[in-house]
Short mmCIF file of C-alpha atoms in Angstrom, two decimals:
data_model
loop_
_atom_site.label_atom_id
_atom_site.label_comp_id
_atom_site.label_asym_id
_atom_site.label_seq_id
_atom_site.Cartn_x
_atom_site.Cartn_y
_atom_site.Cartn_z
CA UNK A 19 80.36 -108.51 -60.69
CA UNK A 20 81.76 -105.78 -58.41
CA UNK A 21 80.61 -103.44 -61.03
CA UNK A 22 76.99 -104.62 -61.52
CA UNK A 23 76.47 -104.35 -57.80
CA UNK A 24 77.65 -100.57 -57.62
CA UNK A 25 75.92 -99.63 -61.10
CA UNK A 26 72.70 -101.48 -59.22
CA UNK A 27 73.24 -99.15 -55.98
CA UNK A 28 73.98 -96.05 -58.22
CA UNK A 29 70.59 -96.53 -59.88
CA UNK A 30 68.79 -97.55 -56.95
CA UNK A 31 70.09 -94.19 -55.61
CA UNK A 32 68.67 -91.94 -58.58
CA UNK A 33 65.33 -93.49 -58.00
CA UNK A 34 65.00 -92.53 -54.18
CA UNK A 35 66.40 -89.08 -55.14
CA UNK A 36 63.69 -88.64 -57.90
CA UNK A 37 61.06 -90.15 -55.52
CA UNK A 38 61.97 -87.02 -52.72
CA UNK A 39 61.78 -84.39 -55.17
CA UNK A 40 58.41 -85.46 -56.61
CA UNK A 41 56.85 -86.14 -53.29
CA UNK A 42 58.16 -82.39 -52.34
CA UNK A 43 56.94 -81.28 -55.16
CA UNK A 44 53.63 -82.67 -54.69
CA UNK A 45 53.31 -81.31 -51.03
CA UNK A 46 53.94 -77.62 -52.25
CA UNK A 47 51.38 -77.76 -54.59
CA UNK A 48 49.04 -79.18 -52.19
CA UNK A 49 49.50 -76.98 -49.42
CA UNK A 50 50.05 -73.80 -51.25
CA UNK A 51 53.30 -73.78 -51.25
CA UNK A 52 55.95 -71.04 -52.65
CA UNK A 53 55.06 -69.67 -56.08
CA UNK A 54 56.60 -67.42 -58.54
CA UNK A 55 56.26 -63.91 -58.33
CA UNK A 56 56.40 -61.14 -61.23
CA UNK A 57 59.40 -59.39 -61.32
CA UNK A 58 57.57 -56.22 -61.41
CA UNK A 59 54.55 -56.20 -59.23
CA UNK A 60 51.43 -54.21 -59.21
CA UNK A 61 48.97 -53.19 -56.34
CA UNK A 62 46.69 -55.75 -57.10
CA UNK A 63 45.28 -58.98 -55.37
CA UNK A 64 46.87 -61.23 -57.96
CA UNK A 65 50.25 -59.05 -57.39
CA UNK A 66 49.59 -59.62 -53.85
CA UNK A 67 48.77 -63.07 -53.99
CA UNK A 68 52.36 -63.96 -55.69
CA UNK A 69 54.18 -62.18 -53.03
CA UNK A 70 52.12 -63.82 -50.65
CA UNK A 71 52.75 -67.12 -51.81
CA UNK A 72 56.39 -66.26 -52.99
CA UNK A 73 59.09 -63.64 -52.02
CA UNK A 74 56.83 -62.48 -48.93
CA UNK A 75 57.21 -66.19 -47.54
CA UNK A 76 53.79 -65.42 -45.66
CA UNK A 77 52.57 -68.85 -46.23
CA UNK A 78 55.63 -70.43 -43.81
CA UNK A 79 53.46 -68.78 -40.73
CA UNK A 80 49.62 -68.47 -42.11
CA UNK A 81 47.33 -70.60 -43.80
CA UNK A 82 44.70 -69.44 -45.93
CA UNK A 83 41.63 -71.46 -45.00
CA UNK A 84 42.02 -74.93 -46.17
CA UNK A 85 45.00 -73.98 -48.51
CA UNK A 86 48.24 -73.98 -46.86
CA UNK A 87 49.40 -76.01 -44.01
CA UNK A 88 51.09 -73.34 -41.56
CA UNK A 89 49.70 -73.31 -38.11
CA UNK A 90 52.27 -70.82 -36.09
CA UNK A 91 49.93 -67.78 -37.03
CA UNK A 92 46.20 -67.18 -37.64
CA UNK A 93 44.46 -68.80 -40.61
CA UNK A 94 43.87 -65.95 -42.51
CA UNK A 95 40.96 -67.49 -44.57
CA UNK A 96 37.61 -68.77 -43.35
CA UNK A 97 38.26 -71.56 -41.00
CA UNK A 98 36.39 -73.50 -38.75
CA UNK A 99 34.80 -71.86 -35.21
CA UNK A 100 38.18 -70.14 -34.52
CA UNK A 101 38.16 -67.77 -38.02
CA UNK A 102 34.39 -67.76 -39.10
CA UNK A 103 35.10 -64.82 -41.41
CA UNK A 104 38.22 -64.30 -44.11
CA UNK A 105 40.74 -61.80 -43.38
CA UNK A 106 39.10 -59.22 -45.71
CA UNK A 107 35.66 -59.38 -43.67
CA UNK A 108 38.17 -59.89 -40.68
CA UNK A 109 39.33 -56.13 -41.06
CA UNK A 110 36.30 -54.78 -41.96
CA UNK A 111 34.85 -55.82 -38.66
CA UNK A 112 37.68 -54.70 -36.54
CA UNK A 113 37.85 -51.75 -38.13
CA UNK A 114 34.66 -50.91 -37.84
CA UNK A 115 34.63 -51.80 -33.71
CA UNK A 116 37.73 -49.79 -33.26
CA UNK A 117 35.95 -46.78 -34.98
CA UNK A 118 33.18 -47.09 -32.65
CA UNK A 119 35.16 -47.28 -29.59
CA UNK A 120 37.10 -44.15 -30.72
CA UNK A 121 34.77 -42.04 -32.67
CA UNK A 122 37.76 -42.01 -35.19
CA UNK A 123 37.51 -43.59 -38.65
CA UNK A 124 39.05 -46.43 -38.80
CA UNK A 125 39.43 -48.39 -42.39
CA UNK A 126 40.31 -51.85 -43.28
CA UNK A 127 43.33 -50.95 -44.69
CA UNK A 128 44.54 -49.12 -41.74
CA UNK A 129 44.14 -52.09 -39.60
CA UNK A 130 45.74 -54.49 -42.29
CA UNK A 131 48.69 -51.63 -42.26
CA UNK A 132 49.07 -51.95 -38.93
CA UNK A 133 48.83 -55.40 -38.67
CA UNK A 134 52.08 -55.74 -41.11
CA UNK A 135 54.17 -53.04 -39.71
CA UNK A 136 53.78 -53.69 -36.36
CA UNK A 137 52.67 -57.64 -35.72
CA UNK A 138 52.16 -56.87 -32.19
CA UNK A 139 49.44 -55.03 -32.71
CA UNK A 140 46.90 -57.20 -32.76
CA UNK A 141 47.37 -60.66 -31.45
CA UNK A 142 44.80 -63.42 -31.54
CA UNK A 143 44.26 -65.16 -28.41
CA UNK A 144 46.28 -68.16 -28.36
CA UNK A 145 48.85 -66.91 -30.71
CA UNK A 146 52.18 -65.79 -29.75
CA UNK A 147 54.11 -62.62 -31.96
CA UNK A 148 55.74 -64.99 -34.32
CA UNK A 149 55.45 -62.71 -36.93
CA UNK A 150 58.18 -61.13 -38.89
CA UNK A 151 58.82 -57.77 -40.12
CA UNK A 152 58.02 -57.70 -43.74
CA UNK A 153 59.83 -54.62 -44.58
CA UNK A 154 62.98 -55.57 -42.73
CA UNK A 155 65.54 -58.12 -43.98
CA UNK A 156 65.47 -61.32 -44.73
CA UNK A 157 61.90 -60.82 -46.31
CA UNK A 158 62.45 -56.94 -47.20
CA UNK A 159 58.95 -56.38 -48.91
CA UNK A 160 59.35 -53.05 -50.32
CA UNK A 161 56.05 -50.21 -49.88
CA UNK A 162 54.49 -51.50 -53.21
CA UNK A 163 54.96 -55.26 -52.76
CA UNK A 164 53.17 -54.45 -49.14
CA UNK A 165 50.13 -52.77 -50.52
CA UNK A 166 49.89 -55.35 -53.36
CA UNK A 167 49.51 -57.76 -50.14
CA UNK A 168 46.91 -55.56 -48.71
CA UNK A 169 44.86 -55.86 -51.87
CA UNK A 170 45.08 -59.33 -52.02
CA UNK A 171 43.92 -59.75 -48.05
CA UNK A 172 41.32 -57.24 -48.71
CA UNK A 173 40.33 -59.73 -51.61
CA UNK A 174 39.70 -62.74 -49.10
CA UNK A 175 36.10 -61.86 -47.94
CA UNK A 176 36.02 -57.94 -48.16
CA UNK A 177 35.77 -55.00 -50.48
CA UNK A 178 38.92 -54.30 -52.22
CA UNK A 179 39.66 -50.69 -51.91
CA UNK A 180 42.60 -50.02 -54.08
CA UNK A 181 41.82 -45.82 -53.54
CA UNK A 182 42.06 -46.66 -49.79
CA UNK A 183 45.52 -48.78 -50.15
CA UNK A 184 47.04 -45.75 -52.44
CA UNK A 185 45.52 -42.78 -50.42
CA UNK A 186 44.75 -44.09 -47.03
CA UNK A 187 44.48 -42.12 -44.22
CA UNK A 188 46.93 -40.25 -41.42
CA UNK A 189 47.56 -44.06 -39.48
CA UNK A 190 48.15 -46.09 -42.59
CA UNK A 191 50.44 -43.15 -43.98
CA UNK A 192 52.83 -43.04 -40.78
CA UNK A 193 53.16 -46.86 -41.46
CA UNK A 194 53.95 -46.09 -45.04
CA UNK A 195 56.34 -43.75 -43.88
CA UNK A 196 58.55 -46.35 -42.17
CA UNK A 197 58.12 -48.67 -44.74
CA UNK A 198 59.45 -46.32 -47.30
CA UNK A 199 62.28 -45.12 -44.96
CA UNK A 200 63.27 -49.27 -44.31
CA UNK A 201 63.30 -49.34 -47.98
CA UNK A 202 65.58 -46.38 -48.51
CA UNK A 203 67.81 -47.75 -46.08
CA UNK A 204 68.19 -51.29 -47.41
CA UNK A 205 65.61 -52.98 -45.41
CA UNK A 206 66.44 -51.56 -41.64
CA UNK A 207 63.69 -51.54 -39.17
CA UNK A 208 62.81 -48.35 -38.11
CA UNK A 209 61.03 -49.75 -34.55
CA UNK A 210 64.81 -51.03 -33.79
CA UNK A 211 66.79 -48.19 -34.86
CA UNK A 212 64.73 -45.89 -32.55
CA UNK A 213 65.68 -47.95 -29.83
CA UNK A 214 69.84 -47.73 -30.87
CA UNK A 215 69.18 -44.11 -31.44
CA UNK A 216 67.77 -43.37 -27.71
CA UNK A 217 70.66 -45.63 -25.88
CA UNK A 218 73.49 -44.47 -28.58
CA UNK A 219 72.73 -41.03 -29.74
CA UNK A 220 70.26 -38.87 -27.61
CA UNK A 221 72.76 -38.10 -25.47
CA UNK A 222 73.70 -35.83 -27.92
CA UNK A 223 70.79 -35.47 -30.60
CA UNK A 224 67.08 -34.42 -30.32
CA UNK A 225 64.82 -35.56 -32.24
CA UNK A 226 61.10 -33.86 -31.64
CA UNK A 227 62.04 -32.36 -28.40
CA UNK A 228 63.54 -35.04 -26.87
CA UNK A 229 67.49 -35.56 -26.61
CA UNK A 230 70.54 -33.86 -25.81
CA UNK A 231 71.82 -30.64 -27.36
CA UNK A 232 75.49 -31.64 -27.74
CA UNK A 233 74.79 -31.96 -31.58
CA UNK A 234 72.33 -30.53 -33.96
CA UNK A 235 68.81 -31.34 -33.90
CA UNK A 236 67.91 -34.33 -35.89
CA UNK A 237 64.08 -34.16 -36.31
CA UNK A 238 64.02 -33.24 -40.03
CA UNK A 239 67.21 -35.43 -41.34
CA UNK A 240 65.40 -37.37 -43.35
CA UNK A 241 65.16 -34.86 -45.71
CA UNK A 242 69.33 -34.88 -46.38
CA UNK A 243 68.85 -38.22 -48.17
CA UNK A 244 70.56 -41.52 -47.16
CA UNK A 245 74.10 -40.74 -48.69
CA UNK A 246 74.33 -37.83 -46.49
CA UNK A 247 73.43 -39.46 -43.06
CA UNK A 248 75.32 -42.32 -44.01
CA UNK A 249 78.36 -40.53 -44.79
CA UNK A 250 77.65 -38.47 -41.75
CA UNK A 251 77.82 -41.31 -39.37
CA UNK A 252 80.77 -42.97 -41.18
CA UNK A 253 83.16 -40.28 -41.61
CA UNK A 254 81.79 -37.47 -38.86
CA UNK A 255 84.40 -35.28 -39.44
CA UNK A 256 84.00 -34.97 -42.79
CA UNK A 257 81.64 -32.03 -42.99
CA UNK A 258 80.75 -30.25 -39.81
CA UNK A 259 77.52 -28.24 -39.69
CA UNK A 260 78.25 -24.42 -38.82
CA UNK A 261 78.20 -24.02 -35.12
CA UNK A 262 79.29 -27.58 -34.51
CA UNK A 263 82.65 -26.88 -34.78
CA UNK A 264 85.41 -28.57 -33.09
CA UNK A 265 87.47 -25.94 -30.82
CA UNK A 266 90.73 -27.05 -28.34
CA UNK A 267 91.49 -24.76 -25.58
CA UNK A 268 94.56 -25.03 -23.14
CA UNK A 269 94.77 -23.50 -19.97
CA UNK A 270 97.57 -21.80 -18.76
CA UNK A 271 97.40 -22.41 -15.02
CA UNK A 272 97.06 -26.48 -15.31
CA UNK A 273 97.90 -26.83 -18.97
CA UNK A 274 94.98 -28.78 -19.57
CA UNK A 275 93.37 -29.45 -22.99
CA UNK A 276 89.63 -29.19 -23.62
CA UNK A 277 87.86 -30.34 -26.76
CA UNK A 278 84.60 -29.49 -27.45
CA UNK A 279 81.91 -27.40 -28.89
CA UNK A 280 82.22 -23.72 -28.09
CA UNK A 281 78.72 -23.18 -27.05
CA UNK A 282 78.96 -19.64 -25.26
CA UNK A 283 81.65 -16.85 -25.93
CA UNK A 284 82.11 -13.48 -23.97
CA UNK A 285 84.79 -11.06 -23.00
CA UNK A 286 85.57 -12.66 -20.08
CA UNK A 287 84.96 -16.71 -20.91
CA UNK A 288 84.54 -19.16 -23.31
CA UNK A 289 82.75 -22.03 -22.73
CA UNK A 290 83.31 -25.53 -24.02
CA UNK A 291 81.16 -28.63 -23.95
CA UNK A 292 82.81 -31.99 -24.31
CA UNK A 293 81.01 -34.93 -26.34
CA UNK A 294 79.97 -36.29 -22.74
CA UNK A 295 78.06 -33.29 -22.12
CA UNK A 296 80.63 -31.66 -19.73
CA UNK A 297 80.31 -28.18 -20.00
CA UNK A 298 83.99 -26.29 -18.96
CA UNK A 299 83.53 -22.28 -18.43
CA UNK A 300 87.61 -20.85 -19.08
CA UNK A 301 88.54 -17.61 -18.20
CA UNK A 302 89.93 -15.53 -21.14
CA UNK A 303 92.84 -14.54 -18.66
CA UNK A 304 93.62 -18.44 -18.28
CA UNK A 305 93.88 -19.36 -22.08
CA UNK A 306 96.91 -20.28 -23.39
CA UNK A 307 96.10 -21.61 -26.81
CA UNK A 308 92.53 -21.81 -28.53
CA UNK A 309 92.01 -22.96 -32.12
CA UNK A 310 89.30 -24.96 -34.38
CA UNK A 311 90.49 -28.07 -34.99
CA UNK A 312 88.99 -28.62 -38.79
CA UNK A 313 90.09 -32.24 -38.95
CA UNK A 314 88.20 -33.34 -35.67
CA UNK A 315 84.49 -34.04 -34.84
CA UNK A 316 83.13 -34.28 -31.13
CA UNK A 317 81.01 -37.17 -32.65
CA UNK A 318 82.64 -40.35 -32.17
CA UNK A 319 84.39 -42.29 -35.01
CA UNK A 320 83.95 -45.52 -33.75
CA UNK A 321 79.91 -45.73 -34.22
CA UNK A 322 80.06 -48.02 -36.59
CA UNK A 323 82.22 -50.51 -34.29
CA UNK A 324 79.64 -49.91 -31.80
CA UNK A 325 76.70 -50.99 -33.88
CA UNK A 326 76.28 -54.50 -35.88
CA UNK A 327 75.12 -53.99 -39.67
CA UNK A 328 71.70 -54.84 -38.87
CA UNK A 329 71.49 -51.88 -35.90
CA UNK A 330 72.87 -49.49 -38.49
CA UNK A 331 70.83 -50.29 -41.40
CA UNK A 332 68.01 -49.86 -38.67
CA UNK A 333 69.24 -46.30 -37.54
CA UNK A 334 69.33 -45.23 -41.09
CA UNK A 335 65.74 -46.29 -41.65
CA UNK A 336 64.94 -44.60 -38.66
CA UNK A 337 66.66 -41.59 -39.57
CA UNK A 338 65.25 -41.51 -43.10
CA UNK A 339 61.68 -41.58 -40.99
CA UNK A 340 62.65 -37.70 -39.52
CA UNK A 341 61.17 -35.50 -42.40
CA UNK A 342 59.97 -32.89 -39.81
CA UNK A 343 56.60 -31.38 -39.03
CA UNK A 344 57.24 -28.12 -41.64
CA UNK A 345 59.17 -30.27 -43.95
CA UNK A 346 62.21 -28.09 -43.41
CA UNK A 347 65.89 -29.49 -43.50
CA UNK A 348 67.92 -29.78 -40.53
CA UNK A 349 71.63 -30.59 -40.67
CA UNK A 350 73.15 -33.46 -38.99
CA UNK A 351 75.46 -33.50 -36.09
CA UNK A 352 79.10 -34.06 -35.50
#
């Protein structure tokens, strides 16, 4: 008798579980939930559709007309009085408005790329900036996937411009470079990386004319590649750039030890610039000992302890973007 009761309870639980699964699948199908994306994405509306409703998780914030149930972010379809145009036509309209205002050509591709790469660029009245950075974790779309999403969005009421997506203007190209750098760095956010660089690195390093001069200019460091940049941060003493070697000077008068870069040298004086930016000018006749420390770097070797894993990825993404205006290579600083 007892065994029979337990069996009935077990069967009842299985029925309830099956019902929950069926209802969940039905809701997903009715609301345009997650769809399986192809393993290789092509830059087509179909490829973008798979990303939108799949890996990109766009449907968690956006609906598309009557498809989907998300309301956190603007509906991207034609929906009621608030959204009389679908996103493709909407992008064309806003691009034209901006072109008229600025006198500079601005395409729907520019508008969509900027909206995806920089979610706070255009905030619809009544909505907060809650959109995720789609090229950063946890979504981490690569450039091809983002191009496919743009194609899909353009196809919603607008004119599909695959040529414009593949070969856009200067504005979109700037954001493409940011997205590509993020992908190369494992999905970092260059925007946050720039903030971290300013807070942590700019006292010593310069990018595009801004920053300190203790370490080398990093305006073209992206040409060195991800591995070089990563190792230079993780093991700053492994490869010292010429001209940025660490020197140790011990004075005769007070036996003080000065450690830093030998930034100037004359017949009477030696100038040592320390990692803090402090400059010590030492008379030659007061030098007891001067030598290069080949196993040391003025760059801190504990930066990874100061940065979270995410911050480190973000800084890498930002540095990968630094290719220089003339494409010339720049050495990393230690």
